[in-house]
Coordinates of C-alpha atoms and ligand atoms in Angstrom, one line a residue:
X1 CA 89.1 83.4 86.9
X2 CA 90.4 80.5 84.0
X3 CA 93.8 80.8 83.0
X4 CA 95.9 78.2 80.9
X5 CA 98.4 76.0 81.1
X6 CA 99.7 72.8 79.0
X7 CA 101.1 69.5 80.5
X8 CA 103.3 67.6 78.0
X9 CA 105.3 64.8 78.4
X10 CA 109.3 66.0 78.6
X11 CA 110.9 64.8 76.3
X12 CA 114.7 66.4 74.6
X13 CA 112.9 69.0 73.0
X14 CA 110.9 70.1 75.5
X15 CA 111.6 74.3 76.4
X16 CA 114.3 74.6 79.4
X17 CA 112.3 73.1 82.4
X18 CA 112.9 75.4 85.9
X19 CA 112.9 73.0 88.5
X20 CA 111.7 74.5 92.2
X21 CA 110.7 71.4 93.2
X22 CA 113.2 70.1 94.5
X23 CA 116.0 71.6 95.5
X24 CA 118.2 69.1 94.7
X25 CA 119.3 67.9 91.1
X26 CA 117.3 64.0 89.9
X27 CA 115.6 63.4 93.5
X28 CA 112.7 62.6 91.8
X29 CA 113.5 61.1 89.3
X30 CA 112.9 61.4 85.1
X31 CA 109.6 60.9 82.9
X32 CA 107.8 64.1 85.1
X33 CA 105.4 66.4 82.5
X34 CA 105.8 69.6 82.1
X35 CA 104.0 72.3 81.9
X36 CA 104.3 75.3 79.1
X37 CA 103.4 78.8 80.4
X38 CA 102.3 80.6 78.1
X39 CA 102.6 84.7 77.6
X40 CA 98.6 85.3 77.0
X41 CA 99.9 88.5 75.4
X42 CA 102.4 87.2 72.7
X43 CA 100.5 83.7 73.1
X44 CA 105.1 82.6 73.1
X45 CA 105.8 80.2 75.8
X46 CA 107.2 81.8 78.8
X47 CA 108.9 78.7 80.1
X48 CA 108.9 75.7 82.1
X49 CA 107.4 73.7 85.0
X50 CA 107.7 70.5 86.0
X51 CA 104.2 68.9 86.9
X52 CA 104.6 67.1 90.2
X53 CA 103.2 63.9 91.7
X54 CA 101.5 62.5 94.4
X55 CA 105.2 61.6 95.6
X56 CA 106.0 65.0 95.4
X57 CA 104.7 66.2 97.4
X58 CA 105.2 63.7 100.3
X59 CA 108.7 64.2 99.7
X60 CA 108.9 68.1 99.6
X61 CA 107.2 68.0 102.7
X62 CA 108.7 65.5 104.6
X63 CA 112.3 67.6 102.9
X64 CA 110.9 71.1 104.4
X65 CA 109.8 69.5 107.6
X66 CA 113.8 68.6 108.3
X67 CA 114.9 71.2 107.5
X68 CA 112.1 73.6 109.8
X69 CA 113.8 72.1 112.6
X70 CA 117.5 74.4 112.9
X71 CA 116.0 77.3 111.0
X72 CA 113.3 77.2 113.5
X73 CA 115.4 76.6 116.7
X74 CA 117.7 80.7 115.1
X75 CA 116.8 83.8 116.6
X76 CA 113.9 86.2 114.1
X77 CA 118.0 88.4 114.1
X78 CA 119.0 86.1 112.8
X79 CA 115.9 84.7 110.8
X80 CA 115.2 87.8 109.8
X81 CA 118.9 88.6 108.4
X82 CA 118.7 85.7 105.3
X83 CA 115.5 87.5 104.1
X84 CA 117.5 91.1 104.3
X85 CA 119.8 90.0 101.8
X86 CA 116.6 87.9 99.6
X87 CA 115.3 92.0 100.0
X88 CA 118.0 93.2 98.7
X89 CA 118.5 91.3 96.1
X90 CA 115.0 91.3 94.7
X91 CA 115.7 94.7 94.2
X92 CA 119.1 94.9 93.0
X93 CA 118.0 92.5 90.5
X94 CA 114.1 93.7 89.8
X95 CA 114.3 94.6 86.8
X96 CA 115.0 91.1 85.6
X97 CA 112.1 89.9 88.1
X98 CA 109.7 92.7 86.0
X99 CA 110.1 90.3 83.0
X100 CA 109.3 87.1 84.7
X101 CA 106.8 87.8 86.3
X102 CA 105.3 90.5 82.9
X103 CA 106.1 87.3 80.3
X104 CA 103.9 85.0 82.5
X105 CA 100.8 87.3 83.5
X106 CA 101.1 89.5 79.5
X107 CA 101.1 93.0 82.7
X108 CA 102.2 96.3 81.8
X109 CA 105.3 96.8 83.8
X110 CA 103.9 99.0 86.2
X111 CA 102.0 96.2 87.0
X112 CA 104.4 94.2 87.6
X113 CA 106.9 96.9 89.5
X114 CA 103.4 97.2 91.9
X115 CA 104.6 93.8 92.7
X116 CA 108.0 94.3 93.2
X117 CA 107.2 97.0 95.5
X118 CA 105.0 95.8 97.9
X119 CA 107.5 93.2 98.4
X120 CA 109.9 94.7 99.5
X121 CA 108.2 97.1 101.9
X122 CA 106.2 93.3 103.6
X123 CA 109.6 92.2 103.8
X124 CA 111.0 95.8 105.4
X125 CA 108.1 96.1 107.8
X126 CA 108.5 92.6 109.3
X127 CA 112.1 92.5 109.0
X128 CA 111.7 94.9 111.4
X129 CA 108.8 94.7 113.7
X130 CA 108.1 90.9 113.8
X131 CA 109.8 90.2 116.2
X132 CA 108.5 92.3 118.7
X133 CA 104.5 90.3 117.2
X134 CA 107.0 86.9 118.7
X135 CA 108.5 87.6 121.9
X136 CA 107.8 86.3 124.3
X137 CA 106.1 88.2 127.4
X138 CA 104.8 88.5 130.7
X139 CA 101.5 88.4 130.8
X140 CA 98.6 88.5 134.3
X141 CA 98.1 85.8 135.9
X142 CA 94.7 84.5 137.4
X143 CA 95.0 86.1 141.0
X144 CA 97.3 88.7 141.6
X145 CA 100.6 87.5 144.1
X146 CA 99.8 84.1 144.2
X147 CA 99.8 83.5 139.7
X148 CA 101.9 84.8 136.9
X149 CA 101.3 83.8 133.5
X150 CA 103.0 83.8 130.0
X151 CA 103.0 84.0 126.4
X152 CA 105.3 82.3 123.8
X153 CA 104.6 82.3 120.2
X154 CA 105.4 78.5 118.1
X155 CA 106.4 77.8 114.4
X156 CA 103.9 75.8 113.3
X157 CA 106.0 73.7 111.2
X158 CA 105.2 73.3 108.4
X159 CA 102.8 76.0 105.9
X160 CA 101.9 75.6 102.6
X161 CA 100.9 78.0 99.9
X162 CA 98.2 77.3 97.6
X163 CA 98.5 81.3 95.4
X164 CA 97.1 83.4 92.3
X165 CA 97.5 83.5 89.4
X166 CA 97.4 87.5 89.5
X167 CA 100.2 88.4 91.2
X168 CA 102.2 85.6 90.6
X169 CA 105.7 86.8 92.6
X170 CA 103.4 88.6 95.7
X171 CA 101.0 86.5 95.9
X172 CA 103.2 84.1 95.5
X173 CA 106.2 84.5 98.0
X174 CA 104.7 88.0 99.7
X175 CA 103.0 85.5 102.4
X176 CA 105.5 82.6 102.7
X177 CA 108.8 85.1 103.2
X178 CA 106.9 86.2 107.0
X179 CA 106.0 82.6 107.1
X180 CA 110.3 81.7 107.4
X181 CA 110.4 84.7 109.2
X182 CA 108.2 83.0 111.6
X183 CA 110.8 79.8 112.2
X184 CA 108.2 78.1 109.8
X185 CA 109.5 75.9 106.1
X186 CA 107.0 76.8 103.7
X187 CA 105.8 74.5 100.5
X188 CA 103.6 77.2 98.2
X189 CA 101.7 75.8 95.4
X190 CA 101.8 78.9 92.9
X191 CA 99.1 78.7 89.8
X192 CA 99.6 76.6 87.4
X193 CA 98.6 79.0 84.9
X194 CA 102.2 81.3 86.9
X195 CA 104.3 78.8 88.0
X196 CA 107.7 81.2 87.1
X197 CA 107.6 84.2 88.8
X198 CA 107.1 81.6 92.5
X199 CA 111.1 79.2 91.0
X200 CA 112.8 83.4 90.1
X201 CA 112.1 84.3 94.3
X202 CA 113.1 81.2 94.9
X203 CA 115.8 80.6 93.1
X204 CA 116.4 84.3 94.9
X205 CA 115.9 83.1 98.8
X206 CA 118.5 80.9 98.0
X207 CA 120.9 82.7 97.1
X208 CA 120.3 85.2 100.1
X209 CA 120.7 82.3 102.1
X210 CA 117.9 79.9 102.9
X211 CA 118.3 76.2 103.3
X212 CA 116.9 74.8 99.2
X213 CA 114.9 72.7 101.7
X214 CA 113.1 74.8 103.5
X215 CA 111.7 76.4 100.4
X216 CA 109.3 73.7 98.4
X217 CA 106.9 74.3 95.4
X218 CA 105.2 72.3 94.1
X219 CA 103.1 72.3 90.7
X220 CA 100.3 71.6 89.0
X221 CA 96.5 72.0 89.2
X222 CA 94.7 73.1 92.1
X223 CA 92.2 69.3 92.1
X224 CA 94.8 67.3 92.5
X225 CA 98.2 69.3 93.3
X226 CA 96.6 71.7 95.7
X227 CA 94.3 68.8 97.3
X228 CA 97.6 66.3 98.5
X229 CA 99.5 69.8 99.4
X230 CA 96.7 70.2 101.6
X231 CA 97.0 66.5 103.2
X232 CA 99.9 67.1 105.0
X233 CA 100.9 70.3 105.9
X234 CA 99.9 72.1 109.4
X235 CA 98.5 75.2 108.4
X236 CA 97.4 76.3 104.5
X237 CA 97.3 79.5 103.4
X238 CA 95.2 80.1 100.3
X239 CA 95.2 83.4 98.3
X240 CA 92.2 83.1 95.4
X241 CA 88.3 82.5 94.0
X242 CA 85.7 81.9 96.9
X243 CA 84.6 79.4 95.1
X244 CA 87.6 77.5 95.6
X245 CA 88.3 78.6 99.7
X246 CA 84.6 77.0 100.5
X247 CA 86.7 73.5 99.2
X248 CA 90.3 74.9 101.0
X249 CA 88.1 75.6 104.0
X250 CA 86.9 72.0 104.3
X251 CA 90.5 70.5 104.2
X252 CA 91.6 72.2 106.5
X253 CA 88.0 71.3 108.7
X254 CA 88.8 68.4 108.1
X255 CA 92.5 67.6 109.1
X256 CA 91.3 70.3 112.1
X257 CA 94.3 72.4 110.6
X258 CA 94.1 76.1 110.7
X259 CA 93.8 77.9 107.6
X260 CA 93.8 81.4 106.7
X261 CA 91.7 83.0 103.0
X262 CA 91.4 85.6 101.2
X263 CA 88.5 85.5 98.9
X264 CA 86.7 87.6 96.2
X265 CA 86.1 91.1 96.4
X266 CA 83.1 93.6 95.0
X267 CA 84.8 96.8 96.1
X268 CA 82.7 99.8 95.9
X269 CA 83.9 102.8 95.6
X270 CA 81.8 106.1 97.4
X271 CA 82.0 109.9 95.5
X272 CA 79.8 112.2 98.2
X273 CA 78.2 115.4 95.8
X274 CA 81.4 117.8 98.1
X275 CA 84.5 115.6 97.2
X276 CA 87.0 116.7 94.5
X277 CA 85.6 115.1 91.4
X278 CA 89.2 115.5 90.0
X279 CA 90.7 113.4 92.5
X280 CA 88.0 111.4 92.8
X281 CA 88.1 110.6 89.2
X282 CA 92.1 110.2 89.0
X283 CA 91.2 108.0 92.6
X284 CA 88.9 105.3 90.6
X285 CA 91.2 105.0 86.9
X286 CA 94.3 104.4 89.2
X287 CA 92.3 101.8 91.8
X288 CA 89.8 99.7 89.1
X289 CA 92.0 99.4 86.1
X290 CA 95.4 99.5 87.4
X291 CA 96.4 94.6 86.3
X292 CA 94.0 94.8 84.9
X293 CA 91.8 94.8 86.8
X294 CA 93.1 92.0 88.2
X295 CA 93.2 92.8 91.2
X296 CA 90.6 91.0 94.4
X297 CA 90.4 94.6 96.7
X298 CA 90.6 96.9 93.3
X299 CA 87.4 99.3 92.4
X300 CA 83.9 97.6 90.1
X301 CA 81.7 99.2 91.2
X302 CA 81.5 103.1 92.3
X303 CA 78.7 104.9 93.8
X304 CA 78.6 109.1 92.8
X305 CA 75.9 111.8 94.2
X306 CA 73.3 112.6 91.5
X307 CA 74.5 116.2 91.4
X308 CA 78.1 115.1 90.2
X309 CA 77.2 111.8 88.9
X310 CA 77.2 113.6 85.2
X311 CA 80.3 115.2 85.4
X312 CA 81.9 112.8 87.3
X313 CA 81.4 110.3 84.1
X314 CA 82.6 112.7 81.7
X315 CA 86.0 113.8 83.6
X316 CA 86.1 109.5 84.3
X317 CA 85.6 108.8 80.4
X318 CA 87.6 110.9 79.0
X319 CA 90.5 109.9 80.4
X320 CA 89.5 105.8 80.3
X321 CA 89.9 106.8 77.1
X322 CA 94.0 107.9 77.2
X323 CA 95.1 104.7 78.5
X324 CA 97.3 103.2 76.3
X325 CA 97.3 99.3 76.1
X326 CA 99.4 97.1 74.3
X327 CA 102.6 94.2 75.4
X328 CA 105.3 95.7 76.3
X329 CA 108.5 95.6 78.4
X330 CA 108.8 99.4 78.8
X331 CA 107.1 101.6 80.7
X332 CA 105.2 103.6 78.0
X333 CA 102.7 101.9 79.0
X334 CA 98.8 101.4 81.1
X335 CA 98.0 98.2 80.8
X336 CA 98.6 94.5 79.0
X337 CA 96.6 91.6 78.9
X338 CA 94.0 90.1 81.5
X339 CA 95.7 86.6 82.3
X340 CA 94.4 84.1 78.8
X341 CA 91.6 84.7 75.7
X342 CA 89.2 83.2 78.1
X343 CA 89.3 85.2 80.8
X344 CA 88.8 88.2 78.6
X345 CA 86.5 86.3 76.6
X346 CA 84.0 85.6 80.1
X347 CA 84.8 89.6 81.2
X348 CA 83.2 90.2 77.8
X349 CA 80.0 87.8 78.8
X350 CA 79.9 89.6 81.4
X351 CA 79.9 92.7 79.8
X352 CA 77.4 91.6 76.7
X353 CA 75.1 90.4 79.3
X354 CA 74.3 93.7 81.2
X355 CA 74.3 95.0 78.2
X356 CA 71.2 93.1 77.5
X357 CA 70.3 93.8 80.5
X358 CA 69.6 97.8 80.0
X359 CA 73.2 98.9 80.7
X360 CA 75.0 101.4 78.9
X361 CA 78.3 101.1 77.8
X362 CA 80.8 104.8 77.6
X363 CA 83.7 103.3 76.9
X364 CA 84.6 99.6 75.7
X365 CA 82.8 97.0 76.6
X366 CA 84.4 94.2 74.0
X367 CA 87.8 92.7 73.6
X368 CA 90.6 94.3 71.6
X369 CA 91.2 91.7 69.1
X370 CA 93.7 94.2 66.9
X371 CA 96.5 93.7 69.9
X372 CA 95.8 89.3 70.7
X373 CA 93.0 87.5 72.8
X374 CA 94.0 88.5 75.6
X375 CA 93.1 92.1 75.2
X376 CA 90.5 94.1 77.2
X377 CA 89.4 97.7 77.0
X378 CA 89.1 99.3 80.0
X379 CA 85.2 99.8 80.2
X380 CA 83.0 102.9 81.8
X381 CA 79.2 101.2 82.1
X382 CA 76.4 103.3 83.0
X383 CA 72.8 102.4 83.8
X384 CA 73.6 98.9 85.3
X385 CA 70.7 97.3 86.9
X386 CA 72.5 96.0 90.7
X387 CA 71.1 92.6 90.4
X388 CA 72.2 91.4 87.1
X389 CA 75.5 89.8 87.6
X390 CA 78.5 92.2 86.5
X391 CA 77.6 93.7 89.0
X392 CA 76.9 91.1 92.1
X393 CA 80.2 89.0 91.1
X394 CA 83.3 90.6 90.8
X395 CA 84.2 90.9 87.3
X396 CA 88.2 90.2 88.0
X397 CA 89.1 92.7 85.0
X398 CA 89.5 96.5 83.0
X399 CA 85.2 97.0 84.0
X400 CA 84.0 99.5 86.6
X401 CA 80.5 100.3 87.3
X402 CA 79.1 104.0 87.4
X403 CA 75.6 104.5 90.1
X404 CA 73.7 107.2 90.7
X405 CA 72.6 108.3 94.3
X406 CA 70.4 110.6 94.9
X407 CA 72.2 110.5 98.5
X408 CA 75.8 109.0 101.3
X409 CA 72.8 107.3 103.0
X410 CA 71.6 105.6 99.9
X411 CA 75.1 105.0 98.4
X412 CA 76.2 103.1 101.5
X413 CA 74.0 100.6 101.0
X414 CA 73.9 99.8 98.2
X415 CA 77.4 99.1 98.7
X416 CA 77.1 97.2 101.7
X417 CA 74.4 95.1 99.7
X418 CA 76.6 92.2 98.6
X419 CA 78.1 88.6 99.8
X420 CA 81.8 90.1 99.5
X421 CA 83.5 92.1 101.8
X422 CA 87.2 93.5 100.9
X423 CA 88.0 96.8 100.1
X424 CA 86.5 99.8 100.2
X425 CA 87.4 103.3 99.0
X426 CA 85.6 106.7 99.6
X427 CA 85.9 110.2 98.3
X428 CA 84.1 112.8 100.0
X429 CA 84.9 117.3 100.9
X430 CA 87.1 116.0 103.6
X431 CA 88.9 113.2 105.6
X432 CA 87.2 113.2 108.6
X433 CA 83.7 112.8 106.4
X434 CA 85.2 109.9 104.2
X435 CA 86.0 108.4 107.9
X436 CA 82.7 108.4 108.9
X437 CA 82.2 107.1 105.9
X438 CA 84.1 104.8 105.7
X439 CA 83.1 103.4 109.6
X440 CA 79.6 102.5 107.8
X441 CA 81.0 100.5 105.0
X442 CA 81.0 96.5 106.2
X443 CA 84.3 95.7 105.0
X444 CA 87.7 94.5 105.9
X445 CA 89.6 97.5 105.2
X446 CA 88.7 100.5 103.3
X447 CA 90.0 103.4 102.5
X448 CA 89.6 107.5 102.6
X449 CA 91.2 109.4 99.7
X450 CA 92.8 106.3 97.9
X451 CA 91.8 102.3 97.0
X452 CA 94.5 99.9 97.0
X453 CA 96.1 101.2 100.0
X454 CA 95.0 99.0 102.1
X455 CA 98.0 96.0 100.6
X456 CA 100.9 99.0 101.5
X457 CA 99.8 99.3 104.9
X458 CA 101.5 96.5 106.7
X459 CA 101.1 98.4 110.2
X460 CA 96.7 97.3 109.9
X461 CA 94.7 94.2 109.7
X462 CA 93.9 93.2 106.2
X463 CA 91.4 91.1 104.7
X464 CA 88.0 90.0 104.1
X465 CA 84.4 89.9 105.8
X466 CA 81.6 87.7 104.9
X467 CA 81.9 85.1 101.8
X468 CA 85.9 87.4 100.8
X469 CA 87.9 85.6 104.3
X470 CA 88.8 84.8 106.8
X471 CA 92.1 85.2 108.7
X472 CA 94.2 88.7 107.9
X473 CA 97.8 89.8 106.3
X474 CA 100.0 92.2 107.9
X475 CA 101.3 93.7 111.6
X476 CA 100.2 91.1 114.6
X477 CA 97.3 88.4 112.9
X478 CA 99.4 88.7 109.4
X479 CA 102.6 86.9 111.5
X480 CA 101.2 85.5 114.6
X481 CA 98.8 83.5 112.3
X482 CA 101.7 81.0 111.7
X483 CA 102.3 80.4 114.9
X484 CA 100.9 78.4 118.2
X485 CA 100.0 81.0 121.3
X486 CA 102.1 78.9 123.8
X487 CA 101.1 79.9 127.5
X488 CA 102.9 78.6 130.8
X489 CA 101.1 79.9 133.8
X490 CA 102.8 79.9 137.1
X491 CA 100.9 79.2 140.7
X492 CA 102.6 78.8 143.9
X493 CA 103.1 75.5 145.0
X494 CA 101.4 76.2 148.6
X495 CA 98.4 73.9 149.4
X496 CA 98.1 71.8 145.8
X497 CA 97.9 75.4 143.7
X498 CA 95.8 78.5 142.8
X499 CA 93.6 76.0 142.3
X500 CA 92.6 74.9 145.9
X501 CA 91.2 78.1 146.6
X502 CA 87.6 76.2 145.4
X503 CA 88.3 73.9 147.9
X504 CA 88.3 76.6 151.1
X505 CA 85.0 77.9 150.1
X506 CA 83.0 75.1 153.0
X507 CA 80.3 77.6 153.8
X508 CA 78.0 80.2 152.9
X509 CA 79.3 82.7 154.3
X510 CA 83.0 81.7 152.5
X511 CA 80.8 82.2 149.5
X512 CA 79.7 85.3 150.7
X513 CA 83.0 86.8 150.6
X514 CA 84.4 85.2 147.8
X515 CA 81.6 86.8 146.0
X516 CA 82.1 89.9 147.6
X517 CA 86.1 90.1 147.0
X518 CA 84.9 89.7 142.9
X519 CA 83.0 92.7 143.4
X520 CA 86.3 94.6 145.1
X521 CA 88.5 93.1 142.7
X522 CA 86.4 94.3 139.1
X523 CA 86.7 98.1 140.8
X524 CA 91.0 97.8 142.0
X525 CA 92.6 99.8 138.8
X526 CA 96.5 97.9 138.4
X527 CA 95.1 94.0 139.5
X528 CA 91.2 94.7 137.4
Ligands
ADP1 P1 90.9 80.7 89.5 O1 90.1 80.5 89.0 O2 91.6 82.9 89.5 O3 92.6 80.4 88.7 P2 91.6 79.5 92.1 O4 91.2 80.4 93.3 O5 91.0 78.5 91.7 O6 91.1 80.8 91.1 O7 92.9 79.1 92.4 C1 93.3 79.9 93.0 C2 94.5 78.6 93.2 O8 93.5 77.7 93.8 C3 95.8 78.5 92.0 O9 96.8 78.3 93.0 C4 94.5 76.9 91.9 O10 95.6 75.7 91.4 C5 94.7 76.0 93.3 N1 93.1 75.5 93.2 C6 91.7 74.8 92.0 N2 91.7 74.6 92.4 C7 92.2 73.8 93.6 C8 91.3 73.2 95.1 N3 90.3 72.2 94.6 N4 91.9 72.4 96.0 C9 93.4 73.2 96.0 N5 93.8 73.9 95.5 C10 93.3 74.3 93.7

């Protein structure tokens, strides 16, 4: 997963700079270097941002920390009102936002729209349901009558976000808005390849009424700016590769700060012989090729029962051949470019290695140099040996390997035979049969009759098992992770409080009484 960016010294001839790093003009002084952002579909410069220095990162976190105090003091309802204005502005100005997303990623307009729509649904969900998850509530005390308990959720402080290039708007700010709702300040380091969507989103947040100091952006390579950010924030939310995720986890561990990591996937799809093939073919089409396959939850391998394999394959290949690629800011194309020429080359090498090991290309298989260096043809492969990289590592491109299996048990075993465990999907004769298969898949989420549905299913947790990550976005976990639980437990003060019970056990007989009491207690409804 490689992008490309160029750092240049800022001069009068540099493209207009979109500085989201400060929020105060001139606060960081002159002499900044800028990052030019390339549209990989057209090779044009889409814009630029200022490269943050270490001092800028420190400054951003400090100003965020100061602004967080009054933000946290406001009610959830009050904060939600501001974020609702952002939600409305995002939809009102969606055309401009789509242009920005496309210009820095080369993706098709429909793929950019997915980002806007999913960010809006994230906001809608937490604006309406987030307060319920953070409400201070009474809980069971240690012992009835003499004790009570209460828990509340306090914002963690300044949350740092390190985000990838594949969904520059949705992943750039989609988790950050949830942290804001929880009462935090945020400092985001978007991918250095695609920082412009986060800059545009920050402008809308400020227009919606968010204090500019509360939402900071810092820009630059992960190894310098990202690691500097991790030295100062109170929590790190990372989305990206498993390799970088391990580095982030180690930095968080060294400072003993919490983190969440949404990492790679090698997501399988299972098609049983009873599935309606037409639907399953559409399912794979919609699950493997959107965003040119550069989606952590997209389908990269499919296990299809032997008796329907040939028919399924023919139907799929026919449809894939009709996918239209190119650059357009209209709604007419199915796929744009990949993020960079380097990434397209990397995908091509993976396909070539698989072919050298015996795989057959049924369609696609190479770059579309007639369109540009970053375009890769949607690709369907068969006969891919299980041990080649294309079957084991994340390709992150429009490539799917179809595997013939003798029965459902084999499909499940091979689907689970991976170091990853992010997402999966099942197409079977009925939803009930699909759910039964889904129960046996080792992944954070499984879609039945659907592939990418989990990202829009805000009321259930989403995240990975095994090398696919730690922590969950969405639902209660998705907002509570940006808080610290604060528990207050209260006892009767008599004889020095609850602990005095221990001092009463002074004879074997009293110990026996306690044992009897404990045994009975676990059987009494209402207090057990
Ligand atoms: P990719 O290879 O697709 O760029 P990464 O996981 O390397 O995926 O990048 C995701 C995000 O992590 C980007 O914002 C990147 O700048 C950042 N990043 C990369 N390396 C590091 C690092 N060593 N420390 C912190 N952040 C990093």
